[in-house]
XYZ file of C-alpha atoms in Angstrom:
503
model
C -9.000 28.238 8.739
C -5.580 26.749 9.515
C -2.426 27.998 7.811
C -1.647 24.301 7.230
C -3.734 23.445 4.149
C -4.010 19.805 5.243
C -5.293 20.665 8.724
C -8.996 21.477 9.141
C -8.972 23.187 12.539
C -6.022 24.700 14.398
C -5.771 25.463 18.102
C -7.046 29.023 17.596
C -10.254 28.059 15.776
C -13.610 27.595 17.485
C -14.916 24.264 16.140
C -18.607 25.211 16.375
C -18.128 28.457 14.440
C -16.008 26.666 11.853
C -18.642 23.945 11.476
C -21.351 26.514 10.793
C -19.214 28.333 8.199
C -18.480 25.084 6.415
C -22.113 24.001 6.397
C -23.138 27.240 4.719
C -20.323 26.889 2.199
C -21.403 23.305 1.462
C -25.047 24.316 0.924
C -24.002 27.129 -1.431
C -21.759 24.770 -3.365
C -24.567 22.223 -3.805
C -26.707 24.999 -5.257
C -23.896 26.229 -7.508
C -20.730 24.174 -7.950
C -18.907 27.285 -9.111
C -19.483 28.914 -5.714
C -16.174 28.103 -3.987
C -15.219 30.549 -1.247
C -11.406 30.247 -0.873
C -11.629 32.074 2.453
C -13.690 29.227 3.875
C -12.789 26.221 1.739
C -9.356 24.692 1.483
C -8.323 23.817 -2.077
C -7.858 20.180 -1.037
C -11.518 20.047 0.023
C -13.033 21.883 -2.947
C -11.034 19.661 -5.329
C -12.279 16.597 -3.453
C -15.888 17.811 -3.683
C -15.482 18.097 -7.451
C -14.090 14.565 -7.666
C -16.867 13.214 -5.437
C -19.541 14.897 -7.532
C -18.007 13.573 -10.754
C -18.002 10.067 -9.235
C -21.750 10.290 -8.656
C -21.658 10.268 -4.856
C -24.997 11.320 -3.332
C -24.347 14.316 -1.026
C -27.697 13.832 0.739
C -26.551 10.467 2.108
C -29.411 8.427 0.666
C -26.694 6.075 -0.578
C -24.043 5.460 2.054
C -20.600 3.964 1.590
C -21.093 0.522 0.005
C -20.209 -2.734 1.745
C -17.819 -4.515 -0.611
C -16.754 -7.436 1.608
C -18.485 -9.380 4.364
C -17.007 -9.699 7.842
C -15.250 -13.012 7.238
C -13.725 -11.903 3.936
C -12.570 -8.613 5.454
C -10.861 -10.358 8.345
C -9.148 -12.734 5.907
C -7.949 -9.805 3.794
C -6.575 -8.005 6.825
C -4.818 -11.141 8.034
C -2.989 -11.317 4.682
C -2.361 -7.564 4.417
C 1.187 -6.296 5.093
C -0.106 -3.871 7.755
C -1.532 -6.689 9.857
C 1.959 -7.615 11.070
C 2.264 -4.063 12.455
C -1.134 -3.945 14.190
C 0.435 -3.865 17.658
C 2.623 -0.884 16.689
C -0.398 0.992 15.332
C -2.355 0.275 18.507
C 0.551 1.318 20.729
C 0.979 4.645 18.900
C -2.698 5.575 18.779
C -4.392 4.017 21.779
C -3.692 6.800 24.279
C -5.138 9.647 22.188
C -7.952 7.451 20.864
C -8.976 6.391 24.343
C -8.846 9.928 25.701
C -10.745 11.603 22.859
C -13.101 8.777 21.932
C -11.550 8.222 18.506
C -11.836 5.089 16.440
C -8.543 3.592 15.226
C -9.020 2.543 11.620
C -6.866 0.790 9.026
C -7.919 0.636 5.373
C -6.338 -0.946 2.315
C -5.076 1.015 -0.690
C -8.567 1.099 -2.218
C -10.158 2.587 0.904
C -11.873 -0.580 2.143
C -11.940 -0.563 5.952
C -10.013 -3.579 7.206
C -10.310 -2.984 10.947
C -12.161 -0.503 13.159
C -11.060 -0.457 16.796
C -12.384 1.644 19.665
C -15.306 2.340 21.974
C -18.248 0.061 21.237
C -20.869 2.862 21.425
C -18.840 5.022 19.024
C -18.318 2.132 16.618
C -22.017 1.277 16.631
C -23.019 4.904 16.038
C -20.484 5.305 13.227
C -21.760 2.134 11.600
C -25.408 3.160 11.934
C -24.919 6.809 10.912
C -22.678 6.388 7.883
C -21.819 2.726 7.253
C -18.397 3.255 8.787
C -17.657 -0.406 9.394
C -15.253 -3.132 8.378
C -15.769 -4.128 4.752
C -17.169 -0.723 3.684
C -15.553 1.233 0.849
C -14.427 4.689 1.989
C -12.686 5.864 -1.147
C -13.885 9.224 -2.485
C -15.846 7.335 -5.125
C -17.502 5.230 -2.452
C -18.216 7.773 0.296
C -17.261 11.198 -1.044
C -14.799 13.535 0.632
C -13.405 11.953 3.825
C -9.951 11.685 5.325
C -9.295 8.100 4.180
C -10.520 8.536 0.618
C -8.968 11.955 0.163
C -5.626 10.841 1.621
C -5.578 8.074 -1.004
C -6.648 10.427 -3.801
C -3.947 13.029 -3.111
C -1.389 10.704 -1.461
C -1.023 13.008 1.543
C -2.062 13.126 5.184
C -5.236 15.168 5.627
C -7.790 16.114 8.268
C -11.458 16.479 7.293
C -13.917 18.141 9.635
C -17.689 18.516 9.748
C -19.248 19.818 6.532
C -15.985 19.412 4.665
C -17.284 15.877 4.213
C -19.199 15.625 0.959
C -21.981 13.398 2.290
C -24.406 14.899 4.820
C -24.476 11.990 7.354
C -20.672 12.125 7.648
C -20.680 15.806 8.574
C -21.260 15.003 12.234
C -17.780 13.469 12.387
C -14.141 14.451 12.098
C -11.271 12.312 10.826
C -7.513 12.460 10.282
C -5.749 10.013 7.984
C -2.304 9.353 6.568
C -1.370 6.960 3.748
C 1.284 4.279 4.250
C 3.665 3.379 1.439
C 5.382 0.149 0.484
C 9.110 0.877 0.887
C 9.877 -1.423 -2.054
C 7.511 0.006 -4.688
C 6.658 3.388 -3.157
C 2.969 2.692 -3.742
C 0.230 3.304 -1.158
C -0.685 0.031 0.551
C -3.108 1.372 3.158
C -4.223 4.230 5.379
C -4.209 4.858 9.131
C -7.135 6.942 10.349
C -8.488 8.458 13.545
C -12.237 9.138 13.430
C -14.387 10.684 16.130
C -17.360 12.870 16.899
C -17.389 16.388 15.487
C -16.838 17.853 18.955
C -13.547 15.945 19.415
C -11.681 17.673 16.585
C -8.087 18.554 17.491
C -5.041 19.434 15.371
C -2.947 16.868 17.232
C -4.959 13.980 15.746
C -3.468 14.585 12.279
C 0.052 14.822 13.712
C -0.395 11.574 15.641
C -1.846 9.718 12.638
C 1.045 10.951 10.502
C 3.661 9.982 13.088
C 2.133 6.521 13.358
C 2.191 6.063 9.593
C 5.858 7.056 9.524
C 6.635 4.608 12.329
C 4.947 1.807 10.400
C 6.832 2.743 7.214
C 10.085 2.627 9.191
C 9.161 -0.823 10.466
C 8.290 -1.959 6.924
C 11.657 -0.608 5.751
C 13.454 -2.635 8.430
C 11.660 -5.779 7.248
C 12.627 -4.901 3.661
C 16.311 -4.492 4.580
C 16.276 -7.839 6.378
C 14.696 -9.520 3.337
C 17.222 -7.879 1.007
C 20.063 -9.138 3.171
C 18.694 -12.693 3.043
C 18.287 -12.523 -0.742
C 21.764 -11.120 -1.229
C 23.312 -13.768 1.019
C 21.524 -16.537 -0.840
C 21.747 -15.368 -4.447
C 24.486 -12.731 -4.528
C 27.012 -15.271 -5.777
C 25.087 -15.498 -9.060
C 25.871 -11.854 -9.840
C 28.856 -10.680 -11.852
C 29.380 -7.022 -10.789
C 30.246 -5.740 -14.279
C 27.552 -7.646 -16.194
C 24.591 -8.468 -13.924
C 22.571 -7.367 -10.910
C 20.180 -8.797 -8.342
C 16.831 -6.994 -8.372
C 13.375 -7.330 -6.821
C 10.236 -7.955 -8.913
C 9.555 -4.223 -8.679
C 12.895 -3.545 -10.409
C 14.694 -2.208 -7.336
C 18.332 -3.213 -7.147
C 19.699 -5.261 -4.250
C 23.310 -4.202 -4.309
C 25.199 -2.512 -7.133
C 24.150 -2.162 -10.780
C 26.741 -1.936 -13.590
C 27.311 1.753 -14.351
C 27.176 1.145 -18.090
C 23.496 0.262 -17.837
C 22.677 3.940 -17.061
C 19.980 2.950 -14.572
C 18.402 5.771 -12.576
C 15.695 4.374 -10.338
C 14.168 1.014 -11.214
C 14.409 -1.485 -14.021
C 11.222 -2.547 -15.792
C 11.126 -6.282 -15.030
C 8.629 -8.230 -17.190
C 6.103 -10.219 -15.120
C 7.759 -13.542 -14.400
C 11.052 -12.456 -15.957
C 12.365 -12.629 -19.512
C 13.759 -10.194 -22.054
C 13.990 -6.465 -21.360
C 15.857 -3.426 -22.628
C 18.219 -1.567 -20.318
C 18.136 2.246 -20.130
C 21.404 2.191 -22.069
C 19.561 0.547 -24.957
C 21.316 -2.791 -24.517
C 19.243 -5.999 -24.388
C 19.104 -7.929 -21.136
C 17.334 -10.864 -19.518
C 15.751 -11.168 -16.062
C 16.143 -14.679 -14.683
C 14.099 -15.706 -11.607
C 16.221 -16.938 -8.747
C 13.498 -19.268 -7.466
C 10.006 -20.546 -8.316
C 8.506 -17.945 -5.955
C 9.833 -15.096 -8.172
C 11.174 -13.366 -5.056
C 14.062 -11.817 -6.992
C 15.695 -11.809 -10.418
C 19.231 -11.833 -11.717
C 19.345 -9.378 -14.615
C 22.280 -9.714 -16.960
C 23.149 -7.941 -20.180
C 23.038 -9.909 -23.415
C 26.296 -9.878 -25.361
C 26.247 -8.240 -28.769
C 24.027 -10.061 -31.227
C 25.070 -13.410 -29.838
C 27.814 -13.739 -32.441
C 29.744 -15.605 -29.814
C 28.550 -19.208 -29.587
C 29.255 -19.179 -25.862
C 26.700 -16.417 -25.204
C 23.670 -17.546 -23.215
C 20.638 -17.893 -25.502
C 17.122 -16.794 -24.579
C 14.668 -19.689 -24.782
C 10.961 -18.864 -24.993
C 8.434 -21.541 -24.044
C 4.698 -21.587 -24.710
C 3.151 -24.242 -22.477
C -0.324 -23.026 -21.535
C -3.436 -24.400 -23.198
C -1.636 -25.962 -26.165
C -1.617 -29.559 -27.379
C 1.615 -28.685 -29.200
C 3.849 -26.703 -26.854
C 6.425 -24.547 -28.574
C 10.064 -23.673 -28.010
C 11.691 -20.652 -29.629
C 15.466 -20.244 -29.515
C 17.448 -17.699 -31.515
C 14.284 -16.928 -33.472
C 13.709 -20.565 -34.488
C 10.406 -22.144 -33.418
C 10.063 -25.861 -32.690
C 6.986 -27.832 -31.615
C 7.979 -29.978 -28.667
C 7.210 -33.608 -28.032
C 5.071 -33.913 -24.857
C 7.840 -35.503 -22.794
C 10.402 -32.857 -23.716
C 7.906 -30.116 -22.854
C 7.319 -31.733 -19.456
C 11.058 -31.896 -18.753
C 11.569 -28.254 -19.704
C 8.680 -27.139 -17.506
C 9.974 -29.129 -14.545
C 13.482 -27.699 -14.949
C 11.981 -24.200 -15.115
C 10.102 -24.922 -11.882
C 13.323 -26.090 -10.206
C 16.002 -23.541 -11.180
C 18.493 -25.177 -8.787
C 18.180 -28.382 -10.801
C 17.060 -31.986 -10.322
C 18.911 -35.278 -10.189
C 17.940 -37.944 -12.707
C 16.079 -39.777 -9.948
C 14.203 -36.638 -8.859
C 13.267 -35.798 -12.442
C 12.072 -39.377 -12.944
C 9.812 -39.098 -9.869
C 8.397 -35.808 -11.172
C 7.648 -37.440 -14.531
C 6.545 -40.925 -13.517
C 5.837 -40.991 -9.789
C 6.916 -44.339 -8.385
C 7.288 -45.885 -11.864
C 9.735 -45.202 -14.665
C 13.492 -45.425 -14.680
C 16.258 -42.881 -14.394
C 17.917 -44.330 -17.499
C 14.894 -43.459 -19.661
C 15.014 -39.907 -18.296
C 18.671 -39.640 -19.296
C 17.730 -40.628 -22.843
C 15.047 -37.921 -22.987
C 17.433 -35.286 -21.635
C 20.005 -36.213 -24.275
C 17.326 -35.647 -26.925
C 16.569 -32.281 -25.380
C 20.257 -31.342 -25.556
C 20.031 -31.685 -29.347
C 17.616 -28.728 -29.248
C 19.352 -26.650 -26.586
C 22.979 -27.597 -27.085
C 25.140 -27.384 -23.961
C 22.637 -25.340 -21.955
C 21.600 -28.187 -19.650
C 23.981 -29.186 -16.865
C 24.381 -32.964 -16.766
C 25.765 -33.536 -13.286
C 22.500 -32.184 -11.955
C 19.953 -31.413 -14.651
C 19.603 -27.632 -14.713
C 18.931 -25.085 -17.437
C 21.836 -22.676 -17.811
C 20.282 -20.605 -20.593
C 17.813 -17.776 -20.065
C 14.197 -18.908 -20.159
C 11.010 -16.937 -20.681
C 7.722 -18.832 -20.307
C 4.052 -17.961 -20.475
C 3.645 -19.759 -17.127
C 6.076 -17.410 -15.368
C 4.395 -14.406 -16.971
C 0.977 -15.323 -15.528
C 2.552 -16.052 -12.133
C 4.339 -12.701 -12.256
C 1.120 -10.850 -13.053
C -0.718 -12.598 -10.221
C 2.116 -11.855 -7.799
C 1.903 -8.186 -8.811
C -1.879 -8.117 -8.305
C -2.554 -7.590 -12.022
C -5.501 -9.998 -12.017
C -7.186 -8.736 -15.162
C -3.987 -8.970 -17.212
C -3.391 -12.472 -15.838
C -6.917 -13.628 -16.701
C -6.696 -12.145 -20.177
C -3.254 -13.627 -20.811
C -4.097 -17.112 -19.505
C -4.422 -19.367 -22.560
C -5.546 -22.466 -20.650
C -4.167 -25.168 -18.341
C -0.481 -26.013 -18.288
C 0.255 -28.932 -20.673
C -3.384 -30.032 -20.396
C -2.785 -33.608 -21.577
C 0.111 -34.327 -19.233
C -0.353 -36.766 -16.363
C 3.172 -36.384 -14.974
C 2.846 -35.844 -11.189
C 5.141 -32.818 -11.189
C 3.240 -31.185 -14.058
C -0.129 -31.925 -12.437
C 1.048 -30.153 -9.254
C 2.294 -27.147 -11.209
C -0.918 -27.032 -13.258
C -3.186 -27.204 -10.202
C -1.097 -24.603 -8.368
C -1.441 -22.059 -11.183
C -5.115 -22.838 -11.820
C -6.023 -22.529 -8.137
C -4.019 -19.316 -7.760
C -5.690 -17.730 -10.773
C -9.179 -18.864 -9.778
C -8.787 -17.631 -6.201
C -7.635 -14.231 -7.474
C -10.476 -14.000 -9.994
C -13.182 -15.106 -7.572
C -12.099 -12.471 -5.050
C -12.947 -9.669 -7.485
C -16.219 -8.022 -8.448
C -14.932 -6.888 -11.831
C -17.065 -8.446 -14.606
C -14.296 -7.934 -17.179
C -11.913 -10.087 -15.142
C -14.573 -12.751 -14.702
C -15.449 -12.625 -18.411
C -11.789 -13.102 -19.385
C -11.526 -16.036 -16.985
C -14.591 -18.015 -18.134
C -13.279 -17.964 -21.696
C -10.692 -20.532 -20.583
C -12.701 -22.025 -17.684
C -15.953 -22.672 -19.528
C -17.069 -25.459 -17.164
C -16.584 -23.445 -13.945
C -20.120 -23.038 -12.626
C -19.054 -20.834 -9.725
C -17.274 -18.388 -12.031
C -20.246 -18.168 -14.410
C -22.606 -17.562 -11.471
C -20.395 -14.818 -10.102
C -20.143 -13.238 -13.545
C -23.928 -13.329 -13.917
C -24.465 -11.485 -10.641
C -22.068 -8.699 -11.666
C -23.261 -8.052 -15.228
C -25.591 -5.127 -15.811
C -29.132 -6.132 -16.782
C -28.754 -4.848 -20.347
C -25.262 -6.289 -20.887
C -25.473 -8.563 -23.968
C -23.251 -11.123 -22.228
C -25.855 -11.644 -19.523
C -27.979 -13.966 -21.652
C -24.991 -16.180 -22.430
C -23.972 -16.264 -18.749
C -27.510 -17.212 -17.682
C -27.678 -19.944 -20.313
C -24.298 -21.355 -19.322
C -25.232 -21.391 -15.629
C -28.367 -23.375 -16.517
C -26.419 -25.854 -18.640
C -23.815 -26.471 -15.962
C -26.434 -26.848 -13.252
C -28.293 -29.460 -15.310
C -25.046 -31.278 -15.995
C -24.347 -31.589 -12.253
C -27.743 -33.257 -11.758
C -27.203 -35.894 -14.437
């Protein structure tokens, strides 16, 4: 066994002898899970076997790694994945060793779903036939048992797995080396690079090459991050006051300096979509999006208890699913007239502001008049005071909305939280063109995210506010267990909606 606990076979080990030792150790362990020979088994492997067993993976291989996405969906996911932009770098780093040794070059996502498998056609076909090692298959430990991809994700470390170290019998005729890749912004694993080949091709260099490639990709991702930070700072840095505010990413990472009095070590906890937060110093603060895309936030400390009338207030807006939208400012709640709610939403969607003519077009399309818009804005100023610029209509107070929160959750990939927090369409009775666009954008974004998941809890949360969505009810029905009490309701609702479409 190698002195490197993450390496399965070193240059001084005979692969055939090692394979036989591991097979015997695996058979003993299946007979008695307490039989772990530390001379033969690495701790990383025995711990992975325990996790695989607890996850219910079948070691005999009667149930292979599940296919969780079809070919078209997998290709679409890879095209949108951050590692796709670095595919040529991955190929350049790995092609020589893969071609020489007959390895497959594999990229998975952070869940262990194989996004692309590149290499010799005969090897790819055999891997697919032997163990379902194909694009769209789930190779997490819970999906396939101990393997380099799944174990690298589980322990967040590069690892080589050889022969009978694999938990599932059909996989034991293979060897693989994998290394996770991290997002330089969040530090989270976003995918895995893997080299997989026949058992006889095992070599310690494969782990080193996979690791070096992952580091090269992370360096490339870091360069992209620095370039994006520079663009954000150039565009929005002027909004920052060095002693009272800071420019940060949605993950809470600072772009530039942070006031020392905030006592920040690491990241700030930015609420999804922005809004109120508490600084590590204990002082209240507000995160204000710099743009509708939520690409960055200006965080600024809130002065005292707002005893000063010039201090920026925090306005909270509830606009989703309500006939009577609500505004809360300084703890006072007010139900908004429909037109005022529309104006506030449109100004939130355009943080750089709108002219009277632009706001009129957003409210009325080709009709309406700018003078009527000016009247409505003057009425809104009675609620907000001086916190609307008049030269170009723009909110100058801090704003926290339920719309931004759902968008922030979706942008962060928190689909379940977004579905559960979604109270219904944005200003459902509004026919203003700008509101209709914003409403359809959010609804389509949420539905696309929900319909890409197999989680019945996400689907169940979604249909509560999308009761007439036949496709969502059908998808929910196919993912509910037979004895789930919600299944009868889902089946009934599918039938009702189908009949309604035929009328």
